[in-house]
Coordinates of C-alpha atoms in Angstrom, one line a residue:
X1 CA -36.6 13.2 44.4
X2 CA -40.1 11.2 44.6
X3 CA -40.7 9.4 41.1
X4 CA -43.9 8.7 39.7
X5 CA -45.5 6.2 37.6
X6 CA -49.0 6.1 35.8
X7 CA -49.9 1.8 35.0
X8 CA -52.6 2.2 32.4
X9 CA -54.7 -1.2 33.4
X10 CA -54.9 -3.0 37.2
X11 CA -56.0 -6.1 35.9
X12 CA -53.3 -9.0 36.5
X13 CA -50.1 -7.4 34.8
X14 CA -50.9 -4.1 36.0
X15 CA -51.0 -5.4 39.6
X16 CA -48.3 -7.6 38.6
X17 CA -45.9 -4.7 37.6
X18 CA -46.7 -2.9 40.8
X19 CA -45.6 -6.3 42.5
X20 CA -42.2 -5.5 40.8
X21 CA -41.7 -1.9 41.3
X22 CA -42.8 -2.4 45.1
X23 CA -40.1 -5.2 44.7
X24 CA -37.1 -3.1 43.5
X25 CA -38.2 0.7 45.2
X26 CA -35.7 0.6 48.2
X27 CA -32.6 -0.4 45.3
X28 CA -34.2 1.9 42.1
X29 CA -36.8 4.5 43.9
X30 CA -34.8 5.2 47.8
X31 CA -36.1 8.8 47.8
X32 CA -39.7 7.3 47.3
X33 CA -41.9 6.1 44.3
X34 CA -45.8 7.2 43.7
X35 CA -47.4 4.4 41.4
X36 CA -50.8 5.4 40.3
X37 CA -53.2 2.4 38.9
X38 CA -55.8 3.1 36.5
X39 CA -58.9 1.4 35.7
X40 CA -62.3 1.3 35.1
X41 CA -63.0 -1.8 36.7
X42 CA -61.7 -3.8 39.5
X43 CA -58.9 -3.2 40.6
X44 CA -56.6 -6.8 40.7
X45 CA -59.3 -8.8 38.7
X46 CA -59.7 -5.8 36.0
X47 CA -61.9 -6.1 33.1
X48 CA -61.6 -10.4 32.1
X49 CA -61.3 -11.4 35.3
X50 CA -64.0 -9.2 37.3
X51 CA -66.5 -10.7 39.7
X52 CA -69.5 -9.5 37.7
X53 CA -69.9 -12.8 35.1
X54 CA -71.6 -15.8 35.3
X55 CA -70.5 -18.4 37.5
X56 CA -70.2 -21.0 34.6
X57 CA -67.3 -20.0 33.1
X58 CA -64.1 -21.3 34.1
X59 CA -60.7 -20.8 33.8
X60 CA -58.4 -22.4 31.1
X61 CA -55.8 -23.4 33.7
X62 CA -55.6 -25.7 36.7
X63 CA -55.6 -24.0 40.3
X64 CA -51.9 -25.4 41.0
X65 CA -50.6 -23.4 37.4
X66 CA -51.6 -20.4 38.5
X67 CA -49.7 -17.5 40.3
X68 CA -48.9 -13.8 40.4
X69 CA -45.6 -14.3 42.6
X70 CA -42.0 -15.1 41.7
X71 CA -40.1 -18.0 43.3
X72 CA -36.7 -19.8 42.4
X73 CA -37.7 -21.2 39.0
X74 CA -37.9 -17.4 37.9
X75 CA -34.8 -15.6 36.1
X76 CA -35.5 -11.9 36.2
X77 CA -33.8 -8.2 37.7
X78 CA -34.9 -7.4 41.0
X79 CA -35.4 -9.4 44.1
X80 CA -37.7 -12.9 44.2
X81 CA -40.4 -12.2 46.7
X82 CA -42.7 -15.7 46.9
X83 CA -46.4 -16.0 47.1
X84 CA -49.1 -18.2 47.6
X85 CA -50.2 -19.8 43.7
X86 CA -54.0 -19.6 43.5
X87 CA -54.2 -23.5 44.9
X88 CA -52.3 -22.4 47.6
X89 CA -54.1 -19.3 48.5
X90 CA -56.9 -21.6 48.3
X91 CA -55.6 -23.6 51.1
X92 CA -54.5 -20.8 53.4
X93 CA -56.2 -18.0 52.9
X94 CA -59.9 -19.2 50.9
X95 CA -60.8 -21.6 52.9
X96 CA -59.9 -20.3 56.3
X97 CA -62.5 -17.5 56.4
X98 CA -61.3 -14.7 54.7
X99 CA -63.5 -11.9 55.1
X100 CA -63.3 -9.9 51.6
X101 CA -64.2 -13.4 49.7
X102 CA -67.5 -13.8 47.8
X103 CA -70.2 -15.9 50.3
X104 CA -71.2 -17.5 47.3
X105 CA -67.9 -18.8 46.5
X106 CA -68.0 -21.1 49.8
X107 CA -68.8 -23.8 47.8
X108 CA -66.2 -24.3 45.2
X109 CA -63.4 -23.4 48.0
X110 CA -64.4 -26.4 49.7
X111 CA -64.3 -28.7 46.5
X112 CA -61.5 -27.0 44.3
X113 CA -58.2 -29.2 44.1
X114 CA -54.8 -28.5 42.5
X115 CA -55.9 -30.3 39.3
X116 CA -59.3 -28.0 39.1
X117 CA -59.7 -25.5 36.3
X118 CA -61.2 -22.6 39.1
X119 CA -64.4 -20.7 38.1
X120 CA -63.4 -17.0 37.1
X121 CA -65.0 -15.7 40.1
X122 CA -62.4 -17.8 42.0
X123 CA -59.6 -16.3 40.3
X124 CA -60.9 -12.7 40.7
X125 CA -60.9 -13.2 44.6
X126 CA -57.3 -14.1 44.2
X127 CA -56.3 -11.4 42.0
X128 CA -57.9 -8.8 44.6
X129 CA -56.5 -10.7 47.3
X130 CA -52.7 -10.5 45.4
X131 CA -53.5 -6.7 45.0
X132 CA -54.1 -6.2 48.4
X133 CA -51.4 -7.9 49.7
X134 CA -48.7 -5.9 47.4
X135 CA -50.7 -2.6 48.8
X136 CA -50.6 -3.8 52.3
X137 CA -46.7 -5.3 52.3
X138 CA -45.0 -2.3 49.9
X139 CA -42.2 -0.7 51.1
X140 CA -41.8 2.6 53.1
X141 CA -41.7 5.0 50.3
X142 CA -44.6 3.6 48.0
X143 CA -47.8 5.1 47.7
X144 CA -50.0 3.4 45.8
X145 CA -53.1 5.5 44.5
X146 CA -56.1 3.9 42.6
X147 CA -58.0 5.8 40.1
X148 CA -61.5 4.2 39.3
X149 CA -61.7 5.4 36.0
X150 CA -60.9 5.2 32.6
X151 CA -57.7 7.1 30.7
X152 CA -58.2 9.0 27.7
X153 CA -55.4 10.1 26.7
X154 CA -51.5 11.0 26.7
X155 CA -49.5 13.8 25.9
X156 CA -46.0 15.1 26.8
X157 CA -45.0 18.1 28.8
X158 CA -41.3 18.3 28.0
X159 CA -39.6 15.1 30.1
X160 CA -43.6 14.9 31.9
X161 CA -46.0 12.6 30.8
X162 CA -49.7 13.8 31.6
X163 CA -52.4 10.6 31.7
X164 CA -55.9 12.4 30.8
X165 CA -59.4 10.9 32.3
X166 CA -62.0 10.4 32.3
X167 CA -63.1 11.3 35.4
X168 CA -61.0 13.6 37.7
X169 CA -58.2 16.0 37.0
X170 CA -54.9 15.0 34.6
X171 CA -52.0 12.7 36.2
X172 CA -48.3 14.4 35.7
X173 CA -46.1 11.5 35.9
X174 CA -42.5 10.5 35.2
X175 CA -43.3 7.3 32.8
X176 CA -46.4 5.5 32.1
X177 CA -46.9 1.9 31.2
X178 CA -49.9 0.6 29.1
X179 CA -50.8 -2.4 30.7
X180 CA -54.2 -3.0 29.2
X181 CA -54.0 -6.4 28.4
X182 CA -56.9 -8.1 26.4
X183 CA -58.0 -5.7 24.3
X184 CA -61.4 -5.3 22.1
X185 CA -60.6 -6.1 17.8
X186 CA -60.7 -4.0 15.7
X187 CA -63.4 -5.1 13.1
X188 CA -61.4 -5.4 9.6
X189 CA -63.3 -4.5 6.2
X190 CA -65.1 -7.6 5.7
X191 CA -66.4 -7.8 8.9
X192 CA -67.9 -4.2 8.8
X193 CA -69.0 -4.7 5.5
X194 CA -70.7 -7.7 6.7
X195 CA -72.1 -6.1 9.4
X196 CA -73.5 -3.3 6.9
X197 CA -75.1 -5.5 5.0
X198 CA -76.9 -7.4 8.2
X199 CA -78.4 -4.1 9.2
X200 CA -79.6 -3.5 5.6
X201 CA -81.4 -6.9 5.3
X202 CA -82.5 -6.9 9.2
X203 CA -80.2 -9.8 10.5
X204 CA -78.5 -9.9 13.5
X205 CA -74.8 -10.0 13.7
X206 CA -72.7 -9.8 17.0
X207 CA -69.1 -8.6 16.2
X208 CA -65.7 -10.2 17.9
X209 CA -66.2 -9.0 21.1
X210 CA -65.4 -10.2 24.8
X211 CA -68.4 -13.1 24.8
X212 CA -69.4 -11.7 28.5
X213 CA -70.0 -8.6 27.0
X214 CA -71.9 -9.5 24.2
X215 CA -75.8 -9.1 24.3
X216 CA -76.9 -13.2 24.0
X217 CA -80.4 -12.3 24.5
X218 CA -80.6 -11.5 20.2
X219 CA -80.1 -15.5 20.2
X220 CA -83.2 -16.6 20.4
X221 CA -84.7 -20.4 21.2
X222 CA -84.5 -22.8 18.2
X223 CA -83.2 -20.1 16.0
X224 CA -79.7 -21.4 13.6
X225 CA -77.0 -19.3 14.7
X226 CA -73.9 -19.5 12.0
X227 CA -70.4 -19.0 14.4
X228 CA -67.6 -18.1 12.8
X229 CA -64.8 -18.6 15.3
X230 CA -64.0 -22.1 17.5
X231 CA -61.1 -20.0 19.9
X232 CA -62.2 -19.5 23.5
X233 CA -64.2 -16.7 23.2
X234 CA -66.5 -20.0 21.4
X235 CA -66.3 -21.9 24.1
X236 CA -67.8 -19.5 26.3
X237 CA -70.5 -18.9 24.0
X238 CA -71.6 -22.5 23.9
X239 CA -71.4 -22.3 27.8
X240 CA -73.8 -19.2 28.3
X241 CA -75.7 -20.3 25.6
X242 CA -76.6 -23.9 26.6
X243 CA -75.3 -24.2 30.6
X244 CA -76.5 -20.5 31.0
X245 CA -80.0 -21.4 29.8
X246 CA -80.7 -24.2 32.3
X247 CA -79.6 -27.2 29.5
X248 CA -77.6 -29.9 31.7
X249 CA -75.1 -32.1 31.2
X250 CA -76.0 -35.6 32.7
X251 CA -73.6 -38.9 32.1
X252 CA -71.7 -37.4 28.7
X253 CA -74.5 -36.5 27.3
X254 CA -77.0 -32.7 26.6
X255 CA -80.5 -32.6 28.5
X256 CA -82.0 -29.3 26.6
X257 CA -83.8 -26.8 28.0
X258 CA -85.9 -25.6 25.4
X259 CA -84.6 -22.0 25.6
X260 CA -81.3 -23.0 23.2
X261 CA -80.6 -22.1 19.7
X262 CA -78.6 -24.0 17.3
X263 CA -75.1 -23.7 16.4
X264 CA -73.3 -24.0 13.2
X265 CA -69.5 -23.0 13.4
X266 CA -66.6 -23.4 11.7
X267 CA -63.2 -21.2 11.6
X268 CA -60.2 -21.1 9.5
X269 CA -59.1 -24.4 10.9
X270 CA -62.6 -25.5 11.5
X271 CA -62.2 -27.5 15.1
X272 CA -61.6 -26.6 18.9
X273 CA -58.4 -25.4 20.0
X274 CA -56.5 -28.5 21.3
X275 CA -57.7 -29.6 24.2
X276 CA -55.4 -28.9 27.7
X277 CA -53.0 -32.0 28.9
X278 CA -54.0 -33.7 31.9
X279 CA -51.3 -35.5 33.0
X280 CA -47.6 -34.5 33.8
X281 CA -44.5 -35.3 32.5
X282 CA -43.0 -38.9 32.4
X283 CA -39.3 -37.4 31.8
X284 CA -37.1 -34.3 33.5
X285 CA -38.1 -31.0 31.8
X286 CA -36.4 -30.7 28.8
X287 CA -33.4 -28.1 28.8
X288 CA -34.2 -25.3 27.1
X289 CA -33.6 -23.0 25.3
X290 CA -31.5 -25.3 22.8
X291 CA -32.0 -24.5 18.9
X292 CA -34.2 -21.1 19.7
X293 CA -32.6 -18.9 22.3
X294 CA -30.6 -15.6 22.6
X295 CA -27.8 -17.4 20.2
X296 CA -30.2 -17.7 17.5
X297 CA -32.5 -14.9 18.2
X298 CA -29.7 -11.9 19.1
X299 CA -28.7 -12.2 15.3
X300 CA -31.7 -12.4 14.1
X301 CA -32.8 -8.9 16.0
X302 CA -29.4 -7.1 15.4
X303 CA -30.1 -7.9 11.4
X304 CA -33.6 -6.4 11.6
X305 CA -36.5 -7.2 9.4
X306 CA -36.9 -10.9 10.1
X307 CA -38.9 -13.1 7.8
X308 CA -39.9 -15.3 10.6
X309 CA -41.7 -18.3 8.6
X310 CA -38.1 -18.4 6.3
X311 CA -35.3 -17.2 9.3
X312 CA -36.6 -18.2 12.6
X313 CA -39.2 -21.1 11.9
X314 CA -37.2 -23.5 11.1
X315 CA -35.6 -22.8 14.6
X316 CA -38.5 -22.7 16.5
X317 CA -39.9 -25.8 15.1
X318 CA -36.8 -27.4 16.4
X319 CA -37.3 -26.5 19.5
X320 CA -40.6 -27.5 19.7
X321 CA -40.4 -30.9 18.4
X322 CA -37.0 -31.2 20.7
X323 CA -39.3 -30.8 23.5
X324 CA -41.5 -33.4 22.2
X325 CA -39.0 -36.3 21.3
X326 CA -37.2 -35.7 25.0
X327 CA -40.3 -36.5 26.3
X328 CA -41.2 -39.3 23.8
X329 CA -37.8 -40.8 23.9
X330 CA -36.7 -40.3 28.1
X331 CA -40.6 -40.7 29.1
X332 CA -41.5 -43.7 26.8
X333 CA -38.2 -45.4 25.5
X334 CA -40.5 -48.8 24.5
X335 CA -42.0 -46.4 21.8
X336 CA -38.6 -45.9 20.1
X337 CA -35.6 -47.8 18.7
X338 CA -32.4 -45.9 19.7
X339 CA -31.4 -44.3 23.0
X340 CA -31.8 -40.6 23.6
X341 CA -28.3 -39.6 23.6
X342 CA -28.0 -40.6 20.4
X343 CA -30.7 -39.6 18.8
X344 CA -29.9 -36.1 20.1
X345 CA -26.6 -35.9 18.8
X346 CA -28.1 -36.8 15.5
X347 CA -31.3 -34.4 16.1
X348 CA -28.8 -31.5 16.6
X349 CA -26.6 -32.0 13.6
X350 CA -29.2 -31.8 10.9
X351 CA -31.7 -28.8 9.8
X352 CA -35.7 -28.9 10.5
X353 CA -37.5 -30.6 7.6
X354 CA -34.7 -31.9 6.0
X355 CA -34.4 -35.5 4.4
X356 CA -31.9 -36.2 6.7
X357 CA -34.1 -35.1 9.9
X358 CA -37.0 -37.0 8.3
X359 CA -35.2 -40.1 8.0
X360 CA -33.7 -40.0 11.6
X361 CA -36.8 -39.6 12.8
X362 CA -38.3 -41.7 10.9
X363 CA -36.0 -44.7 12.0
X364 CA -36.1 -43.8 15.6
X365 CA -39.8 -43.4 15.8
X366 CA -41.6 -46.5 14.0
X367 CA -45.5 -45.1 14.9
X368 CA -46.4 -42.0 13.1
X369 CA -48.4 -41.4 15.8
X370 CA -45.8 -40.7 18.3
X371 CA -44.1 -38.3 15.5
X372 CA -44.9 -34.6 15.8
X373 CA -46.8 -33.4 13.0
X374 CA -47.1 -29.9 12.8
X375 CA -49.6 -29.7 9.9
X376 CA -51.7 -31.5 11.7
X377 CA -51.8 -29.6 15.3
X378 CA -52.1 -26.7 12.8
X379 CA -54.7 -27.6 10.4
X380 CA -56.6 -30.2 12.1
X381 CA -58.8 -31.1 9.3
X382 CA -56.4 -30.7 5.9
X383 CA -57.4 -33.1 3.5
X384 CA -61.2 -34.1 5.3
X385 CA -64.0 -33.6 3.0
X386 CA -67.6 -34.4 2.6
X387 CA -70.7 -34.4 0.5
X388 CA -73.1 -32.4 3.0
X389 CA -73.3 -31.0 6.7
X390 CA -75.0 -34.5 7.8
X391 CA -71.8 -36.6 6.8
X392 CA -69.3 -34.1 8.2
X393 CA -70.3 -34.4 11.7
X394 CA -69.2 -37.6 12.5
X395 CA -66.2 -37.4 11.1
X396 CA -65.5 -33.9 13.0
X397 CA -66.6 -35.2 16.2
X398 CA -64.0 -38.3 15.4
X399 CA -60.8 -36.0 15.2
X400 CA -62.2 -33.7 17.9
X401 CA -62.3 -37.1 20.4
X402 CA -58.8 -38.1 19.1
X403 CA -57.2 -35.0 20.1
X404 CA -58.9 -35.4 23.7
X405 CA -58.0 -38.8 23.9
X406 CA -54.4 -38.1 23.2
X407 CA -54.6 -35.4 26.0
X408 CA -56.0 -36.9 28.5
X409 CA -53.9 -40.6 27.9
X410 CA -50.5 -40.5 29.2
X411 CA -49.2 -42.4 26.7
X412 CA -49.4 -39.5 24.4
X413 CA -47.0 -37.2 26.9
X414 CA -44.8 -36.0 24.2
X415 CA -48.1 -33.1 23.4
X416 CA -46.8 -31.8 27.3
X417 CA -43.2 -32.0 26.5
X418 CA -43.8 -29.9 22.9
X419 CA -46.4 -27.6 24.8
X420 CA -43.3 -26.8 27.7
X421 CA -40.9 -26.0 24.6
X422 CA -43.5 -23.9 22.8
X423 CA -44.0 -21.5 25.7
X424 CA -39.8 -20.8 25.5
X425 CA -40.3 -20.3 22.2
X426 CA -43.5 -17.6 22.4
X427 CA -41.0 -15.9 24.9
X428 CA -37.7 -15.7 22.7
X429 CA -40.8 -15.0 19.8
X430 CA -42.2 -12.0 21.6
X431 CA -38.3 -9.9 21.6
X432 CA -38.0 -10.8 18.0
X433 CA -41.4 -9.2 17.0
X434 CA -40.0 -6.1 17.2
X435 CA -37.5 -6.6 14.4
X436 CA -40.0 -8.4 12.2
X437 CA -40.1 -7.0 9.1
X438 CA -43.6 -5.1 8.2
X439 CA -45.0 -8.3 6.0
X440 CA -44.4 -10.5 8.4
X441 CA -45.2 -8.7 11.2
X442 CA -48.7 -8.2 9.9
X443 CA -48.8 -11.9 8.7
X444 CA -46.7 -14.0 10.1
X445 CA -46.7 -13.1 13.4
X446 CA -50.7 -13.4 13.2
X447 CA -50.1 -16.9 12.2
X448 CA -47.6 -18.1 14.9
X449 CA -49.9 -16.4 17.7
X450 CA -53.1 -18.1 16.1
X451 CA -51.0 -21.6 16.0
X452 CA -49.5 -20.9 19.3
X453 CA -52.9 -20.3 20.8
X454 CA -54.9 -23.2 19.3
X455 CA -51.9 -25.8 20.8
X456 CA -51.1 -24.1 24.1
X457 CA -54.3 -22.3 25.2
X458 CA -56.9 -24.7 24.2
X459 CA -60.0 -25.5 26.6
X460 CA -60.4 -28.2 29.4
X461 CA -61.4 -31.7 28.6
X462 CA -64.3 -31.7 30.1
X463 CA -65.4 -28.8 28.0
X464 CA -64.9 -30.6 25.1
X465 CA -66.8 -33.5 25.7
X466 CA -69.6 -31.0 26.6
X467 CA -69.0 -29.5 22.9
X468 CA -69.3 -33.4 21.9
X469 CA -72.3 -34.1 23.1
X470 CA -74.1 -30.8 22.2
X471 CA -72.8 -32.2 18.7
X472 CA -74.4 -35.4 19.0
X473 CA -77.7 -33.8 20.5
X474 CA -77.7 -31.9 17.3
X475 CA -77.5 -28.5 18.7
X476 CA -73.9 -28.1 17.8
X477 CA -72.8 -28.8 14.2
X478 CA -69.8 -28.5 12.4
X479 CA -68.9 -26.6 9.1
X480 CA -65.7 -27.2 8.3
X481 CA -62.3 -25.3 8.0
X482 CA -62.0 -22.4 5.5
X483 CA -65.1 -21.0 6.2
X484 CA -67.1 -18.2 4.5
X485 CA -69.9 -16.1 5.5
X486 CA -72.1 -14.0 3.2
X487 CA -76.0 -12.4 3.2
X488 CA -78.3 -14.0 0.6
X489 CA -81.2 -11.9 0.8
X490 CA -83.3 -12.3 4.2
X491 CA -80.8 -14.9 5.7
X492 CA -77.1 -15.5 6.1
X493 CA -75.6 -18.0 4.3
X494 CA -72.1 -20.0 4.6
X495 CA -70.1 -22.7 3.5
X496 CA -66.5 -24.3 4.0
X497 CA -63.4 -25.6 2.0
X498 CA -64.8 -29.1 3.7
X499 CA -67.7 -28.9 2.6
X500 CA -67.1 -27.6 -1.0
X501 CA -68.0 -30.4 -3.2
X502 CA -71.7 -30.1 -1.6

């Protein structure tokens, strides 16, 4: 009998997921399988990574990192079926006149190199392209219907699901996966009352909201704009805002436009995500999992409601700093005083944030610098202060350009070999969230995914020099971490823990 399946999203892991399923049909589906895709918007590219936005904005990974196809570095059920990465779609299908690719995107195929973080648009054609290709390469047996359109709803018709929408009649299926990948937030209380309170005194507030889909035009030339918010989603905003509006870049530093506003940000952390490494690893991978796999984490789940900052952080800090000293110790060994073996018999023996750890390390590892220091990755500025908004910029822009500098110098490596650990952690992370209990669920979990995101997902360099020289230009400036927002009357107002002496 002929299965169905309803995949609620066709961006990347809903074409992704029919990649699989077209994958494994003749073994799990031999009397055929119907897979319906559903999705308002382009189907492959989806919502994020559509065609339809400006050509500015680029991705936050280089071409060579990027792929939608399995190959022998994957563990997983179901048969490995390779692909071409985006580089190497670049290379043999871009660039060699493919007929369904964007004219205007003739251009950037011609100059886009492994190590080039690939305009959206670029990525889009590749996701279409991947989509296609699954379609045109499935199995006998697979039908593969598209539904331009958005779902509505879900109900159950004894062991039938039924996928309402919006346009066109309902979809009776077997199963039905929600794959609908970045999704809108939900405004929390504060924001909506601060929103509330914007309308009542005439101010404009934009909500957090896809920055491609916000209306920019509100921002008007020469006005102050307060930003709460330094994530991605920021960094796109500074690019439509400046970039977008004709502003230029020219040897490191801003040549305005005259149609910009001005910028003052902060965030809970008050500075940029890290910036992205730009340079490989010195050493082997490191092996991993070793202190935060399914040893640690099958317990952990089969005990149920986890406290992950007291039962599973000091695990997955391990991890992470194990992929950092590897690195430090096999890539750099002039930067330490004992050889790796030992040190990781030591390393293995003793608990996280122990004296003992504290001291090994600290004897192994004579420059703090080359220590990992996970309340600083986390809270960039802790213990920076300043009398007024004048005197805080330089000394913003100063640990901004550190972290770059560390990320972009390969003598500071050990940031690649903790980021490589931290992305096996967020993996073993992601099957313990389910057996997190509700506190931490709601507030740990928000944590880890915030710290996670700020180390591993940060922006290109060269996006943060831009952010750098904006600064200096004084169109950008810096408020600190802890920030607040408020209405005083006519205007907003807000302030930082940085600046709170002022």
């Amino acid at each position: 009998m002929t299965s169905s399946i309803a995949i609620v999203g066709a961006g990347p892991r809903g074409a992704g997921l029919l990649e699989r399923l077209a994958a494994s049909a003749p073994e799990l589906h031999p009397d055929g399988l119907d897979v319906h895709l559903i999705d308002p918007y382009p189907a492959g590219a989806g919502r994020i990574w559509r065609h339809e936005q400006s050509p500015l904005l680029a991705m936050n990974s280089m071409a060579a990192d990027v792929t939608m196809f399995t190959d022998d570095s994957v563990i997983c059920d179901g048969p490995i079926v390779p692909g071409p990465s985006l580089w190497e779609w670049v290379q043999t299908h871009g660039r060699a006149g493919d007929s369904q690719v964007h004219p205007e995107l003739r251009e950037e195929l011609a100059s886009v190199t492994a190590a080039t973080f690939p305009s959206r648009r670029l990525q889009s054609e590749y996701l279409a392209w991947v989509l296609r290709h699954v379609i045109e390469t499935r199995p006998d047996g697979v039908r593969v219907h598209l539904h331009r359109t958005r779902a509505t709803g879900l109900t159950e018709d004894g062991d039938t699901q039924i996928v309402h929408l919006q346009a066109g009649p309902p979809l009776r299926v077997d199963s039905v996966v929600l794959a609908s990948g970045h999704l809108d937030a939900t405004p929390t209380g504060d924001e909506l009352a601060l929103a509330a309170r914007a309308v009542e005194s005439g101010l404009r507030y934009l909500p957090p909201e896809q920055t491609t889909d916000s209306d920019l035009s509100v921002l008007e030339p020469g006005k102050i704009v307060i930003v709460r918010g330094m994530g991605l989603a920021f960094v796109d905003l500074v690019v439509l805002l400046f970039e977008g509006r004709g502003g230029r870049f020219v040897d490191g530093e801003y040549v305005a436009s005259g149609r910009e506003p001005r910028l003052v940000v902060g965030s809970p952390r008050g500075s940029t995500y890290h910036s992205k490494t730009h340079y490989g690893l010195k050493a082997p991978r490191p092996p991993l999992p070793r202190f935060f796999g399914p040893d640690v984490v099958d317990p952990l789940i089969a005990a149920g409601d986890v406290e992950l900052r007291e039962q599973a952080w000091p695990h997955m800090a391990k991890e992470i700093a194990w992929g950092w000293y590897h690195e430090l110790f096999l890539g750099h060994p002039y930067a330490v005083t004992m050889g790796w073996d030992d040190f990781a018999l030591a390393y293995a023996a003793l608990d996280w944030d122990s004296a003992a750890m504290h001291a090994l390390i600290d004897s192994a590892v004579p420059d703090p610098l080359d220590r990992i220091d996970f309340g600083s990755l986390d809270r960039p500025l802790d213990g920076l202060t300043a009398p007024d908004l004048a005197a805080l910029q330089p000394m913003v822009r100063a640990r901004i350009a550190e972290d770059l500098r560390q990320h972009v110098d390969d003598r500071h490596t050990p940031h690649l070999g903790a980021f490589v650990a931290m992305l096996s952690v967020y993996g073993e992370t992601t099957r313990l969230a389910g057996s997190l209990s509700a506190r931490s669920r709601a507030s740990d979990m928000a944590w880890w995914q915030g710290f996670f995101n700020s180390v591993a997902s940060g922006p290109p360099g060269f996006r943060v020099r831009q952010l750098l020289a904006l600064s200096r230009a004084g169109f950008v400036e810096f408020l600190g971490a802890g920030m607040w927002v408020d209405v005083d009357g006519d205007a907003f107002s807000a302030g930082s823990a940085t600046l709170a002496g002022a």
